[in-house]
Amino acid sequence: MLLESDWTALWITFKLAALTTVILMLIGVPLAWWLAFTRARGRVFIEAVVALPLVLPPTVLGFYLLITLAPAGPIGSVVTAMGGPALAFSFTGLVIGSVLYSLPFAVHPLQNSFSAMGRVPLEAAATLRAGWWDTLFTVAFPLCRRGVLTAITLSFAHTVGEFGVVLMIGGNIPGQTQVVSIAIYEHVESVHYAQAHILSAGLLAFSFFLLLAIYGLNRRFTVSQP
Amino acid sequence: MSIHARFSLARGDSFRLTADLELPARGVTAIFGQSGSGKTTLLRCIAGLERPDHGYLRLGKNIWQDDAQRIFVPTHRRPLGYVFQHAALFDHLNVAANIDYGMKRVRSATRRVQRDDVIDLLGLGPLLKLATPALSGGERQRVGMARALLTSPSLLLMDEPLAALDEQSKRDILPYLERLHRELEIPVLYVSHSVDEVSRLADHVVVMQDGRVQGSGPVMTMLSAPGLALARDQLAASVVEGRVMDFDARTGLSRLLTSVGELHIPQRLVSGEEHRLRIRARDVAIALEAPTQTSILNCLPVIIQDMQPHGEHELLLRLGAEGRLLAMITRYSSDQLSLATGQHIYALIKSAALEA
């Protein structure tokens, strides 16, 4: 059955995916809102940047992240100088990498549903005395619940499924940065096919049922392929 | 109490709105104009949904916007109600939750409009539990009106609430609007491009064209004012006010004394009551002498104030002491009768065309 190191990898994967999803919602909602409603010219530029992880090989993103977050890199050196933890090859580094890599999977469904909703319900709420936060939680989120749900599920699932970025930025440190996808890779490398099977089949089933749930809840949803 | 609104706003190179208006803060004020005239933008500026480049807005003693003092009250803090052209209901809430949405956000001490009264007034009782996508266009508008009214607004803004409806729904909903007008003491700004709605509902009219205010005044003078789009409309009409003198049960006719003379109308009205009559210009015919053998009951001696061409073959006549009565006749008839300004003639109005 599962080794102890496999259980640890599962726990790290879950922790990473959950944390990434929470952070993505905090960043993704305002970003998608801005993209959906702004008339600013810079919109196209930001949209292209957000969509980059869809087309870039994960190794490219991982490579640049590694360089920036390394102790000598532009961000890594600042963090180290301020007494912060090392970012490269750490769980924190993994979270940063995952957030960037899964950003379009949070922003696109949110932006699409905000655009589809339009300004009118928001204006109607304002004429009915609802302030901004009130409108967000009582009008925008309920009307865009499909988009919100899709964004949450896809952020989580996509983070669980990543490999390249995680390997580049996190390395493969059991108990710290070894996630399930990397644990499977290692089992295969050391010809432990039985272990690889258990984890792979588990991940396959998990991903399938998650997607099944999204499609069931949201028939109109179209998956954007990386 | 009055409303003072002064806005200027530019959108791109093509559209400019400049308005400086002093409006009565009671009754219904219609903002009339063709599409693109800026009437909806004016309404949105008043609501705070659009932020003009320069603006000043005062309702009674309350300042909602004053650039000089850097005051801009956001929409959700303005005590107004807004009825959208397409109702803009919340589709995730049922009818009851929609109409309660605004009411719940108003302190109970400031609620002056009763929920049951509004439900009754707009006939919403049977609809309360329905999901909003199940409603017809007319029903959606009534829910939108109820939702706005239940915030007990100091000002009700209506953006062409009938424009998206078919003729039947319009006819169904107009009586509700007229009741609203009679029974609630909330000032209304009503955007419309229909002379018919304006003449039925408005007390005061603002005429807009190309982002500018062309005129503003009481409905009776504005409807017949020469040079304004209202009198040039196919549906041009005049509005006169009158007091009911008596009702004859035998003939079924009420007699009213109006500013243009005595009129008979086929409706049971209570003596002494004030009523407003709408007389469509096309329902008024002209005779040089008082006809003796005719089915037409209303025959008023009037003077022709002026005559204006309407299209190629018609003329619009302004009749009576102040030119408040409009008549639309063909050029051919005018030539046959050799009509001229200043002439004494008789205006014939079919009773059946009149309603109070």
Coordinates of C-alpha atoms in Angstrom, one line a residue:
Chain A
M1 CA 0.0 0.0 0.0
L2 CA 1.0 3.6 0.3
L3 CA 4.4 4.4 1.8
E4 CA 4.7 7.0 4.5
S5 CA 6.5 9.3 2.0
D6 CA 3.5 8.9 -0.4
W7 CA 1.2 10.1 2.3
T8 CA 3.4 13.1 3.0
A9 CA 3.5 13.9 -0.7
L10 CA -0.3 13.7 -0.8
W11 CA -0.6 16.0 2.2
I12 CA 1.8 18.5 0.7
T13 CA -0.1 18.4 -2.6
F14 CA -3.4 19.1 -0.9
K15 CA -1.9 21.9 1.2
L16 CA -0.3 23.5 -1.9
A17 CA -3.5 23.2 -3.9
A18 CA -5.7 24.6 -1.2
L19 CA -3.4 27.5 -0.4
T20 CA -2.9 28.3 -4.0
T21 CA -6.7 28.3 -4.6
V22 CA -7.3 30.7 -1.7
I23 CA -4.5 33.1 -2.9
L24 CA -5.8 32.9 -6.5
M25 CA -9.3 33.9 -5.4
L26 CA -7.9 36.9 -3.5
I27 CA -5.9 38.0 -6.5
G28 CA -8.1 36.6 -9.3
V29 CA -11.4 38.3 -8.3
P30 CA -10.2 41.9 -8.4
L31 CA -8.0 41.2 -11.4
A32 CA -10.9 39.6 -13.4
W33 CA -13.2 42.3 -12.2
W34 CA -10.9 45.0 -13.5
L35 CA -10.3 43.1 -16.8
A36 CA -14.1 42.7 -17.3
F37 CA -15.1 46.3 -16.6
T38 CA -12.2 48.6 -17.4
R39 CA -12.0 50.7 -20.5
A40 CA -8.3 51.3 -19.9
R41 CA -5.9 50.7 -22.8
G42 CA -3.5 48.6 -20.8
R43 CA -6.2 45.9 -20.5
V44 CA -4.9 43.9 -23.5
F45 CA -1.4 43.9 -22.2
I46 CA -2.5 42.5 -18.8
E47 CA -4.7 39.9 -20.5
A48 CA -1.8 38.6 -22.5
V49 CA 0.5 38.4 -19.4
V50 CA -2.2 36.5 -17.5
A51 CA -2.6 34.0 -20.3
L52 CA 1.1 33.4 -20.7
P53 CA 1.2 30.2 -18.5
L54 CA -1.3 28.7 -21.0
V55 CA 1.2 28.6 -23.8
L56 CA 4.6 28.6 -22.1
P57 CA 6.3 25.3 -21.3
P58 CA 6.2 25.0 -17.5
T59 CA 10.0 24.7 -17.6
V60 CA 10.4 28.2 -18.9
L61 CA 8.2 29.6 -16.2
G62 CA 10.0 27.5 -13.6
F63 CA 13.4 28.5 -14.9
Y64 CA 12.8 32.2 -14.7
L65 CA 11.2 31.8 -11.3
L66 CA 14.2 29.9 -10.1
I67 CA 16.5 32.6 -11.2
T68 CA 14.4 35.4 -9.6
L69 CA 13.7 33.6 -6.4
A70 CA 17.2 32.2 -5.9
P71 CA 19.2 33.8 -3.0
A72 CA 21.2 35.8 -5.5
G73 CA 18.2 36.6 -7.7
P74 CA 16.4 40.0 -7.8
I75 CA 13.5 38.9 -5.5
G76 CA 15.3 36.2 -3.5
S77 CA 18.2 38.6 -2.5
V78 CA 15.7 41.2 -1.2
V79 CA 13.8 38.6 0.8
T80 CA 17.0 37.2 2.2
A81 CA 18.4 40.6 3.0
M82 CA 15.2 41.4 5.0
G83 CA 15.7 38.2 7.0
G84 CA 13.1 36.2 5.1
P85 CA 13.3 32.5 4.3
A86 CA 14.9 31.1 1.2
L87 CA 12.4 30.9 -1.6
A88 CA 13.9 28.6 -4.0
F89 CA 13.5 24.9 -3.2
S90 CA 11.0 25.7 -0.4
F91 CA 7.3 25.3 0.1
T92 CA 6.8 29.1 -0.2
G93 CA 8.5 29.0 -3.5
L94 CA 6.2 26.2 -4.6
V95 CA 3.2 28.4 -3.7
I96 CA 4.5 31.4 -5.6
G97 CA 5.1 29.2 -8.7
S98 CA 1.7 27.5 -8.5
V99 CA -0.1 30.8 -8.1
L100 CA 1.5 32.2 -11.3
Y101 CA 1.1 29.0 -13.2
S102 CA -2.6 28.6 -12.4
L103 CA -3.5 32.3 -12.6
P104 CA -5.3 32.0 -16.0
F105 CA -7.4 29.1 -14.7
A106 CA -8.8 31.4 -12.0
V107 CA -9.0 34.6 -14.0
H108 CA -10.6 33.4 -17.2
P109 CA -13.8 31.8 -15.9
L110 CA -14.2 34.8 -13.5
Q111 CA -13.7 37.4 -16.2
N112 CA -16.0 35.6 -18.6
S113 CA -18.8 35.4 -16.0
F114 CA -18.4 39.0 -14.9
S115 CA -18.5 40.2 -18.5
A116 CA -21.6 38.1 -19.2
M117 CA -23.3 39.6 -16.1
G118 CA -22.5 43.1 -17.2
R119 CA -22.9 46.4 -15.3
V120 CA -26.6 46.5 -15.2
P121 CA -27.2 44.3 -12.2
L122 CA -24.5 46.2 -10.3
E123 CA -26.1 49.6 -11.2
A124 CA -29.5 48.2 -10.2
A125 CA -28.0 47.2 -6.8
A126 CA -26.5 50.6 -6.4
T127 CA -29.9 52.3 -6.9
L128 CA -31.3 49.9 -4.3
R129 CA -28.8 51.2 -1.6
A130 CA -26.3 48.4 -1.8
G131 CA -22.7 49.4 -1.4
W132 CA -19.7 47.8 -3.1
W133 CA -19.1 44.8 -0.9
D134 CA -22.8 44.3 -0.4
T135 CA -23.3 44.2 -4.2
L136 CA -20.3 41.8 -4.6
F137 CA -21.7 39.2 -2.2
T138 CA -25.4 39.5 -2.8
V139 CA -25.5 40.2 -6.5
A140 CA -22.3 39.6 -8.4
F141 CA -21.2 36.3 -6.8
P142 CA -24.6 34.7 -6.8
L143 CA -25.1 35.7 -10.5
C144 CA -21.6 34.5 -11.4
R145 CA -21.7 31.4 -9.1
R146 CA -20.8 29.1 -12.1
G147 CA -17.7 31.1 -12.9
V148 CA -16.6 31.3 -9.3
L149 CA -17.1 27.6 -8.8
T150 CA -15.3 26.8 -12.0
A151 CA -12.4 29.1 -11.0
I152 CA -12.1 27.4 -7.6
T153 CA -12.2 23.9 -9.0
L154 CA -9.9 24.5 -11.9
S155 CA -7.3 26.4 -9.7
F156 CA -7.3 23.5 -7.3
A157 CA -7.2 20.7 -10.0
H158 CA -4.6 22.4 -12.1
T159 CA -2.3 22.9 -9.1
V160 CA -2.6 19.2 -8.2
G161 CA -1.7 18.3 -11.8
E162 CA 1.4 20.5 -12.2
F163 CA 4.8 19.0 -12.6
G164 CA 7.3 21.1 -14.5
V165 CA 7.2 24.3 -12.5
V166 CA 7.2 22.4 -9.2
L167 CA 10.2 20.4 -10.2
M168 CA 12.2 23.5 -11.3
I169 CA 11.4 25.7 -8.4
G170 CA 10.9 23.2 -5.6
G171 CA 13.2 20.5 -6.6
N172 CA 12.3 17.1 -5.0
I173 CA 12.8 17.4 -1.3
P174 CA 10.7 14.7 0.4
G175 CA 8.5 16.2 3.2
Q176 CA 9.0 19.7 1.9
T177 CA 8.5 20.1 -1.8
Q178 CA 7.8 16.6 -3.0
V179 CA 4.3 16.6 -4.4
V180 CA 2.4 13.6 -5.8
S181 CA 3.2 14.2 -9.4
I182 CA 7.0 14.2 -8.5
A183 CA 6.6 11.2 -6.2
I184 CA 5.1 9.2 -9.1
Y185 CA 8.0 10.3 -11.3
E186 CA 10.5 9.0 -8.7
H187 CA 8.6 5.7 -8.3
V188 CA 8.9 5.2 -12.0
E189 CA 12.5 6.1 -12.1
S190 CA 13.3 3.6 -9.4
V191 CA 11.1 1.0 -11.1
H192 CA 8.5 0.9 -8.3
Y193 CA 5.6 0.4 -10.7
A194 CA 3.1 -0.8 -8.1
Q195 CA 3.6 2.4 -6.0
A196 CA 3.4 4.5 -9.2
H197 CA 0.2 2.8 -10.2
I198 CA -1.6 3.5 -6.9
L199 CA -0.8 7.2 -6.9
S200 CA -1.4 7.6 -10.6
A201 CA -4.8 5.8 -10.6
G202 CA -5.7 7.8 -7.5
L203 CA -4.9 11.1 -9.3
L204 CA -6.6 10.0 -12.4
A205 CA -9.8 9.2 -10.6
F206 CA -9.7 12.4 -8.5
S207 CA -9.2 14.6 -11.6
F208 CA -11.9 12.8 -13.6
F209 CA -14.5 13.2 -10.8
L210 CA -13.6 16.8 -10.2
L211 CA -14.1 17.6 -13.9
L212 CA -17.2 15.5 -14.0
A213 CA -18.6 17.7 -11.2
I214 CA -17.7 20.9 -13.0
Y215 CA -19.3 19.8 -16.2
G216 CA -22.4 18.6 -14.3
L217 CA -22.8 21.9 -12.6
N218 CA -21.9 24.0 -15.5
R219 CA -22.8 22.6 -18.9
R220 CA -22.0 25.7 -20.8
F221 CA -18.4 25.7 -19.6
T222 CA -15.6 25.3 -22.2
V223 CA -12.2 24.2 -21.0
S224 CA -9.3 26.3 -22.1
Q225 CA -6.5 24.0 -22.9
P226 CA -2.9 24.7 -21.8
Chain B
M1 CA -39.0 72.4 -3.2
S2 CA -37.2 72.0 -6.5
I3 CA -34.5 70.1 -8.3
H4 CA -31.5 72.0 -9.7
A5 CA -29.3 70.0 -12.2
R6 CA -26.4 71.3 -14.1
F7 CA -24.2 68.9 -16.1
S8 CA -21.8 68.9 -18.9
L9 CA -20.3 65.7 -20.2
A10 CA -18.4 64.6 -23.3
R11 CA -18.2 61.0 -24.6
G12 CA -15.8 60.7 -27.4
D13 CA -16.0 63.3 -30.1
S14 CA -19.5 62.7 -31.1
F15 CA -21.6 63.1 -28.0
R16 CA -21.9 66.1 -25.7
L17 CA -24.5 66.7 -23.0
T18 CA -25.0 70.2 -21.6
A19 CA -28.0 70.8 -19.3
D20 CA -28.9 73.4 -16.8
L21 CA -32.4 72.7 -15.4
E22 CA -34.6 73.9 -12.6
L23 CA -37.4 71.3 -12.2
P24 CA -40.4 71.0 -9.8
A25 CA -39.8 68.3 -7.2
R26 CA -43.4 67.1 -7.4
G27 CA -45.6 65.4 -10.0
V28 CA -44.2 63.8 -13.1
T29 CA -41.6 65.5 -15.2
A30 CA -41.1 63.9 -18.6
I31 CA -37.7 64.2 -20.3
F32 CA -38.7 63.9 -23.9
G33 CA -36.4 63.4 -26.9
Q34 CA -35.5 61.1 -29.7
S35 CA -32.9 58.4 -29.2
G36 CA -29.4 59.9 -28.9
S37 CA -30.8 63.2 -27.6
G38 CA -29.1 62.6 -24.2
K39 CA -32.2 62.1 -22.1
T40 CA -31.1 58.8 -20.6
T41 CA -27.6 60.2 -20.0
L42 CA -29.2 63.1 -18.1
L43 CA -31.1 60.6 -16.0
R44 CA -28.0 58.6 -15.3
C45 CA -26.1 61.7 -14.2
I46 CA -28.9 62.5 -11.8
A47 CA -28.7 58.9 -10.4
G48 CA -24.9 59.2 -10.1
L49 CA -24.5 56.2 -12.5
E50 CA -22.7 58.4 -14.9
R51 CA -20.2 60.9 -13.6
P52 CA -20.3 64.1 -15.7
D53 CA -17.1 66.1 -16.3
H54 CA -18.7 69.1 -14.5
G55 CA -21.8 68.9 -12.4
Y56 CA -24.1 70.3 -9.8
L57 CA -27.2 68.6 -8.5
R58 CA -29.4 69.6 -5.7
L59 CA -32.7 68.1 -4.6
G60 CA -34.5 70.4 -2.2
K61 CA -31.8 71.2 0.4
N62 CA -29.7 68.1 -0.3
I63 CA -26.7 68.5 -2.5
W64 CA -25.9 65.3 -4.4
Q65 CA -23.1 66.7 -6.5
D66 CA -21.1 69.9 -6.4
D67 CA -17.7 69.9 -8.1
A68 CA -16.9 73.2 -6.5
Q69 CA -17.1 71.6 -3.0
R70 CA -15.9 68.2 -4.3
I71 CA -19.1 66.6 -3.3
F72 CA -20.2 63.5 -5.2
V73 CA -22.7 61.3 -3.3
P74 CA -22.4 57.8 -4.7
T75 CA -25.6 56.2 -6.1
H76 CA -26.2 53.9 -3.2
R77 CA -26.3 56.8 -0.8
R78 CA -28.8 58.8 -2.9
P79 CA -32.4 58.3 -1.7
L80 CA -33.7 57.6 -5.2
G81 CA -35.5 54.8 -7.0
Y82 CA -34.5 53.9 -10.6
V83 CA -36.7 51.9 -13.0
F84 CA -34.6 50.5 -15.9
Q85 CA -35.7 50.2 -19.5
H86 CA -35.3 46.4 -19.3
A87 CA -36.3 46.1 -15.6
A88 CA -32.8 44.8 -14.6
L89 CA -34.3 42.3 -12.1
F90 CA -32.0 40.0 -10.2
D91 CA -32.5 36.7 -11.8
H92 CA -31.0 34.7 -8.9
L93 CA -33.8 36.0 -6.6
N94 CA -37.6 35.4 -6.9
V95 CA -40.1 38.2 -7.2
A96 CA -40.6 38.7 -3.5
A97 CA -36.8 38.8 -2.8
N98 CA -36.4 41.2 -5.7
I99 CA -38.9 43.7 -4.3
D100 CA -37.5 43.3 -0.8
Y101 CA -33.9 43.8 -1.8
G102 CA -33.9 47.6 -1.6
M103 CA -36.4 47.8 1.2
K104 CA -34.2 45.8 3.5
R105 CA -31.4 48.2 3.0
V106 CA -33.4 51.2 4.1
R107 CA -33.8 52.0 7.8
S108 CA -37.3 51.1 9.0
A109 CA -37.7 54.6 10.4
T110 CA -37.4 56.1 6.9
R111 CA -39.8 53.6 5.2
R112 CA -42.8 55.6 4.1
V113 CA -44.1 53.3 1.4
Q114 CA -45.9 50.2 2.6
R115 CA -45.0 46.9 1.1
D116 CA -48.6 45.7 0.9
D117 CA -49.8 48.9 -0.7
V118 CA -47.2 48.6 -3.5
I119 CA -48.0 44.9 -4.1
D120 CA -51.6 45.9 -4.3
L121 CA -51.1 49.0 -6.4
L122 CA -49.0 47.1 -9.0
G123 CA -51.0 43.9 -8.8
L124 CA -48.1 41.7 -7.8
G125 CA -49.8 39.4 -5.3
P126 CA -50.0 36.3 -7.5
L127 CA -46.4 36.7 -8.7
L128 CA -44.5 36.9 -5.5
K129 CA -43.2 33.4 -5.4
L130 CA -42.3 33.2 -9.1
A131 CA -38.8 33.1 -10.4
T132 CA -38.1 36.3 -12.4
P133 CA -37.3 34.5 -15.8
A134 CA -40.8 33.2 -15.8
L135 CA -42.3 36.7 -15.9
S136 CA -43.6 38.6 -19.0
G137 CA -42.1 41.9 -20.0
G138 CA -44.9 43.9 -18.5
E139 CA -44.7 41.9 -15.2
R140 CA -41.0 42.4 -15.0
Q141 CA -41.5 46.2 -15.3
R142 CA -44.1 46.1 -12.5
V143 CA -41.6 44.2 -10.3
G144 CA -38.9 46.7 -11.2
M145 CA -41.2 49.6 -10.2
A146 CA -42.2 47.9 -6.9
R147 CA -38.6 47.3 -6.1
A148 CA -37.7 50.9 -6.6
L149 CA -40.8 52.3 -4.8
L150 CA -40.1 50.2 -1.7
T151 CA -36.9 52.1 -0.9
S152 CA -39.3 55.0 -0.2
P153 CA -37.3 57.2 -2.6
S154 CA -37.3 61.0 -2.5
L155 CA -37.1 60.9 -6.3
L156 CA -38.2 58.2 -8.7
L157 CA -36.3 58.0 -12.0
M158 CA -37.8 56.0 -14.8
D159 CA -35.9 55.3 -18.0
E160 CA -38.4 54.5 -20.8
P161 CA -40.1 51.8 -18.7
L162 CA -42.5 51.1 -21.5
A163 CA -40.2 51.2 -24.5
A164 CA -39.3 47.5 -24.5
L165 CA -42.9 46.4 -24.2
D166 CA -45.4 45.4 -26.9
E167 CA -48.5 47.5 -27.4
Q168 CA -50.7 45.2 -25.3
S169 CA -48.3 45.3 -22.3
K170 CA -48.1 49.1 -22.6
R171 CA -51.8 49.4 -22.5
D172 CA -51.9 47.1 -19.5
I173 CA -49.2 48.9 -17.5
L174 CA -50.1 52.6 -18.2
P175 CA -53.1 52.5 -15.8
Y176 CA -50.6 51.4 -13.0
L177 CA -48.4 54.3 -13.8
E178 CA -51.4 56.7 -13.7
R179 CA -52.4 55.3 -10.3
L180 CA -48.8 55.7 -9.1
H181 CA -48.9 59.3 -10.2
R182 CA -52.2 59.9 -8.4
E183 CA -51.7 58.0 -5.2
L184 CA -48.0 58.5 -4.3
E185 CA -46.4 61.8 -3.5
I186 CA -43.0 60.9 -5.0
P187 CA -41.7 63.2 -7.7
V188 CA -40.9 61.3 -10.9
L189 CA -38.5 62.0 -13.7
Y190 CA -39.8 60.0 -16.6
V191 CA -37.6 59.6 -19.8
S192 CA -39.7 58.9 -22.9
H193 CA -39.7 59.3 -26.6
S194 CA -43.5 58.8 -26.8
V195 CA -45.7 61.9 -27.0
D196 CA -48.6 59.6 -26.1
E197 CA -47.0 58.7 -22.7
V198 CA -45.9 62.3 -22.1
S199 CA -49.4 63.6 -22.7
R200 CA -50.9 61.0 -20.4
L201 CA -48.5 61.1 -17.5
A202 CA -46.5 64.3 -17.4
D203 CA -47.1 67.5 -15.5
H204 CA -43.9 69.1 -16.6
V205 CA -41.9 68.5 -19.8
V206 CA -38.2 68.9 -20.7
V207 CA -37.5 68.6 -24.4
M208 CA -34.0 67.4 -25.3
Q209 CA -32.3 67.4 -28.6
D210 CA -28.6 66.6 -29.5
G211 CA -27.5 66.7 -25.9
R212 CA -29.2 70.1 -25.2
V213 CA -32.3 71.2 -23.5
Q214 CA -34.6 72.8 -26.0
G215 CA -37.3 73.8 -23.6
S216 CA -38.8 73.1 -20.3
G217 CA -42.3 73.9 -18.9
P218 CA -45.7 72.7 -17.9
V219 CA -47.1 70.0 -20.1
M220 CA -50.0 72.0 -21.4
T221 CA -47.9 74.8 -22.9
M222 CA -45.1 72.5 -24.0
L223 CA -47.3 70.1 -26.0
S224 CA -48.5 72.9 -28.2
A225 CA -45.4 75.0 -28.2
P226 CA -44.4 75.8 -31.7
G227 CA -40.9 74.7 -32.8
L228 CA -40.6 71.9 -30.3
A229 CA -40.5 68.3 -31.4
L230 CA -43.7 67.4 -29.3
A231 CA -46.1 69.3 -31.6
R232 CA -44.4 68.0 -34.7
D233 CA -44.9 64.4 -33.7
Q234 CA -47.4 62.2 -35.6
L235 CA -49.2 61.7 -32.3
A236 CA -49.3 65.3 -31.3
A237 CA -51.9 66.0 -28.7
S238 CA -53.0 68.7 -26.4
V239 CA -53.8 68.4 -22.7
V240 CA -56.5 70.6 -21.1
E241 CA -57.7 70.6 -17.6
G242 CA -61.3 70.9 -16.6
R243 CA -63.8 70.7 -13.7
V244 CA -66.7 68.3 -13.9
M245 CA -70.0 70.2 -14.0
D246 CA -72.5 67.3 -14.0
F247 CA -73.1 63.8 -15.2
D248 CA -76.3 62.9 -17.1
A249 CA -77.2 59.3 -16.4
R250 CA -79.6 59.2 -19.3
T251 CA -77.1 60.1 -22.0
G252 CA -74.0 58.8 -20.1
L253 CA -72.2 62.0 -20.7
S254 CA -70.3 64.2 -18.3
R255 CA -70.0 67.9 -18.9
L256 CA -66.6 69.5 -18.2
L257 CA -65.7 73.2 -18.1
T258 CA -62.2 73.5 -19.5
S259 CA -59.8 76.2 -20.5
V260 CA -60.9 75.8 -24.2
G261 CA -64.6 75.6 -23.5
E262 CA -67.3 73.2 -22.5
L263 CA -66.7 69.5 -23.4
H264 CA -68.9 66.4 -23.2
I265 CA -67.2 63.1 -22.5
P266 CA -68.8 59.7 -22.4
Q267 CA -67.6 58.7 -18.9
R268 CA -69.2 58.8 -15.5
L269 CA -67.4 61.5 -13.6
V270 CA -68.0 63.0 -10.1
S271 CA -69.2 66.7 -10.1
G272 CA -66.6 69.1 -8.9
E273 CA -63.6 66.9 -9.6
E274 CA -60.7 68.2 -11.6
H275 CA -59.7 66.1 -14.6
R276 CA -57.2 66.2 -17.3
L277 CA -58.2 65.6 -20.9
R278 CA -56.0 64.6 -23.7
I279 CA -57.1 65.6 -27.2
R280 CA -55.2 64.2 -30.1
A281 CA -54.6 66.7 -32.9
R282 CA -56.0 64.2 -35.4
D283 CA -59.3 64.0 -33.5
V284 CA -60.1 67.6 -34.0
A285 CA -61.9 68.8 -37.1
I286 CA -62.6 72.3 -38.3
A287 CA -65.8 74.0 -39.5
L288 CA -66.4 77.6 -40.5
E289 CA -69.9 77.7 -39.0
A290 CA -71.4 75.9 -36.0
P291 CA -72.8 72.7 -37.5
T292 CA -76.5 72.1 -36.7
Q293 CA -77.1 68.6 -37.9
T294 CA -74.2 66.6 -36.7
S295 CA -73.3 63.7 -34.4
I296 CA -70.4 65.6 -32.9
L297 CA -71.2 67.0 -29.5
N298 CA -68.2 69.1 -28.8
C299 CA -68.1 72.2 -30.9
L300 CA -65.9 75.0 -29.6
P301 CA -65.7 78.5 -31.1
V302 CA -62.0 79.3 -31.4
I303 CA -59.4 81.5 -33.1
I304 CA -56.6 80.2 -35.2
Q305 CA -53.4 81.3 -33.5
D306 CA -51.1 79.9 -36.2
M307 CA -50.8 77.3 -38.9
Q308 CA -47.7 75.3 -39.5
P309 CA -47.0 72.8 -42.3
H310 CA -46.7 69.2 -41.1
G311 CA -45.1 67.0 -43.7
E312 CA -46.1 67.6 -47.3
H313 CA -49.9 67.4 -47.2
E314 CA -50.9 68.4 -43.7
L315 CA -51.1 71.5 -41.4
L316 CA -50.9 71.7 -37.6
L317 CA -53.2 74.4 -36.3
R318 CA -52.9 76.0 -32.8
L319 CA -56.3 77.1 -31.6
G320 CA -57.9 79.0 -28.8
A321 CA -56.9 82.0 -26.8
E322 CA -53.5 80.6 -25.9
G323 CA -53.1 78.2 -28.8
R324 CA -53.3 75.2 -26.5
L325 CA -55.7 73.2 -28.6
L326 CA -54.0 71.4 -31.6
A327 CA -55.7 70.3 -34.8
M328 CA -54.1 68.3 -37.6
I329 CA -55.9 68.8 -40.9
T330 CA -55.0 68.3 -44.5
R331 CA -53.7 71.2 -46.6
Y332 CA -56.5 70.4 -49.0
S333 CA -59.2 71.1 -46.4
S334 CA -57.4 74.2 -45.3
D335 CA -57.4 75.5 -48.9
Q336 CA -61.1 74.5 -49.4
L337 CA -62.1 76.5 -46.3
S338 CA -59.5 79.3 -47.0
L339 CA -58.3 79.2 -43.4
A340 CA -56.0 81.9 -42.2
T341 CA -54.4 83.0 -38.9
G342 CA -56.7 85.1 -36.7
Q343 CA -59.8 83.6 -38.2
H344 CA -62.8 82.7 -36.0
I345 CA -63.8 79.1 -36.6
Y346 CA -65.3 76.1 -34.8
A347 CA -63.3 73.1 -33.5
L348 CA -65.2 69.9 -33.6
I349 CA -64.1 67.1 -31.2
K350 CA -65.7 63.7 -31.2
S351 CA -66.8 62.8 -27.7
A352 CA -65.7 59.2 -28.2
A353 CA -62.1 60.3 -28.7
L354 CA -62.0 61.9 -25.2
E355 CA -61.1 60.3 -22.0
A356 CA -60.5 61.7 -18.6

